[in-house]
């Protein structure tokens, strides 16, 4: 085989004749017919034309296809796919306390978390998500699943001040996270540990500070559900005399490694605090809509320079992990909420779902855009479909017409994990059967 001009080795894959959206500030917004070359885990070359000078072990003809960075889901609870459709149409408090917490107490253990997480990995890969921020318990099961699936993830171990799956004694909650962090930090290029104190209504001030201390010690991201509902804000005001954001600021929990999940009920001073401290926001609009939690002021956050990424939240409150559909919901929600059809335009949404998410997770140097030298996390979308015809503007189609079902092929860290809609790393039938068994156990106690 002829040698290339790189380091003398052929590419592993050459994807060519594709419409490419690099999402990189240094590159055009779209390359109408271009190539991307992958060697090892990284993008070795890309550009306009056919890439003839790059010999490759495998050439993927992608005429009529779109290549873009893999999507980044900044907030989910993967194993909660097990609770998809278990309890709908309820307020957050009743939904959590009467349905989700009891269901978790009954069936969540490392093995069920493993199978629920495998299901989440299968769903994410199939719908174009290559990286997620997952916060949950019994997270060893999720780590196993992510390893096997070949997904990339920040795995943030849950912390609450009452008995939790895998942590029956709340006095041990920080120690359990510390063990998980020490087990996973630096072990895998695709898995980074994180810390996930669940919320202000499930964690004491002391627990929150200990969680942040651990995160700072290891330079880890900290995720927290924050100011999700009006009830939460009222409760925190009654007990502390402050807003949730001000309270966290006073506890020294806000900085550039903190990800505030939801941040629905924030305004004025709270927006100033998020901006000044560099705190990121994970916006989960479908979960907010379904639980009637409220509308996060995302356009205002973006104007102030706050990093905002998209999240699905768990499958119990969404009820899927499809980020392409989440983009569309986000655009539509903010247009009607602001009575302004010009806000949250399609290119901004696509950026938010990929590079924006990578920035929220602190992974933007490696992923989120297509650029030589970055990780080869990319998805190929089939445009040869009735609902994607004709094509004037690919960003428009991605936000307003496409769904996760249009994703054809997926690479993560240079490894092909889905080819022509076939999962290559996961045994779908086995996952399906095991999850159905768990579902039967839950439905028939
Ligand atoms: Zn959540």
Short mmCIF file of N, CA and C and ligand atoms in Angstrom, two decimals, residues 75-77 80 135 196 198 225 228 261-262 284 287 313-314 317, ligand 1:
data_model
loop_
_atom_site.label_atom_id
_atom_site.label_comp_id
_atom_site.label_asym_id
_atom_site.label_seq_id
_atom_site.Cartn_x
_atom_site.Cartn_y
_atom_site.Cartn_z
N UNK A 75 -26.24 15.84 30.46
CA UNK A 75 -26.83 15.37 31.71
C UNK A 75 -27.85 14.26 31.46
N UNK A 76 -27.52 13.10 32.00
CA UNK A 76 -28.50 12.01 31.98
C UNK A 76 -28.25 11.11 33.17
N UNK A 77 -29.18 10.18 33.36
CA UNK A 77 -29.00 9.12 34.34
C UNK A 77 -29.28 7.84 33.53
N UNK A 80 -31.61 4.92 34.26
CA UNK A 80 -33.04 5.20 34.42
C UNK A 80 -33.85 4.89 33.16
N UNK A 135 -24.96 10.88 35.80
CA UNK A 135 -24.90 10.96 37.25
C UNK A 135 -25.85 9.94 37.85
N UNK A 196 -21.51 14.08 41.91
CA UNK A 196 -22.89 14.48 41.63
C UNK A 196 -23.73 14.55 42.90
N UNK A 198 -26.87 15.38 44.48
CA UNK A 198 -28.11 15.39 43.71
C UNK A 198 -28.79 16.75 43.64
N UNK A 225 -28.41 19.23 40.37
CA UNK A 225 -29.71 19.76 39.96
C UNK A 225 -29.94 21.05 40.73
N UNK A 228 -34.46 23.88 39.91
CA UNK A 228 -35.22 23.21 38.84
C UNK A 228 -36.69 23.65 38.84
N UNK A 261 -27.35 21.89 36.66
CA UNK A 261 -28.32 21.19 35.81
C UNK A 261 -29.69 21.84 35.99
N UNK A 262 -30.30 22.23 34.91
CA UNK A 262 -31.61 22.90 34.82
C UNK A 262 -31.47 24.41 34.97
N UNK A 284 -32.00 20.99 30.00
CA UNK A 284 -32.74 19.76 29.70
C UNK A 284 -34.20 20.11 29.42
N UNK A 287 -37.29 17.44 29.75
CA UNK A 287 -37.59 17.09 31.13
C UNK A 287 -38.30 18.27 31.82
N UNK A 313 -31.60 14.63 30.51
CA UNK A 313 -31.96 14.12 31.83
C UNK A 313 -32.29 12.63 31.68
N UNK A 314 -32.77 12.00 32.74
CA UNK A 314 -32.99 10.55 32.68
C UNK A 314 -34.22 10.21 31.85
N UNK A 317 -37.98 10.94 32.82
CA UNK A 317 -38.63 12.25 32.71
C UNK A 317 -38.44 12.87 31.33
ZN1 LIG B 1 -31.23 14.79 36.33
#
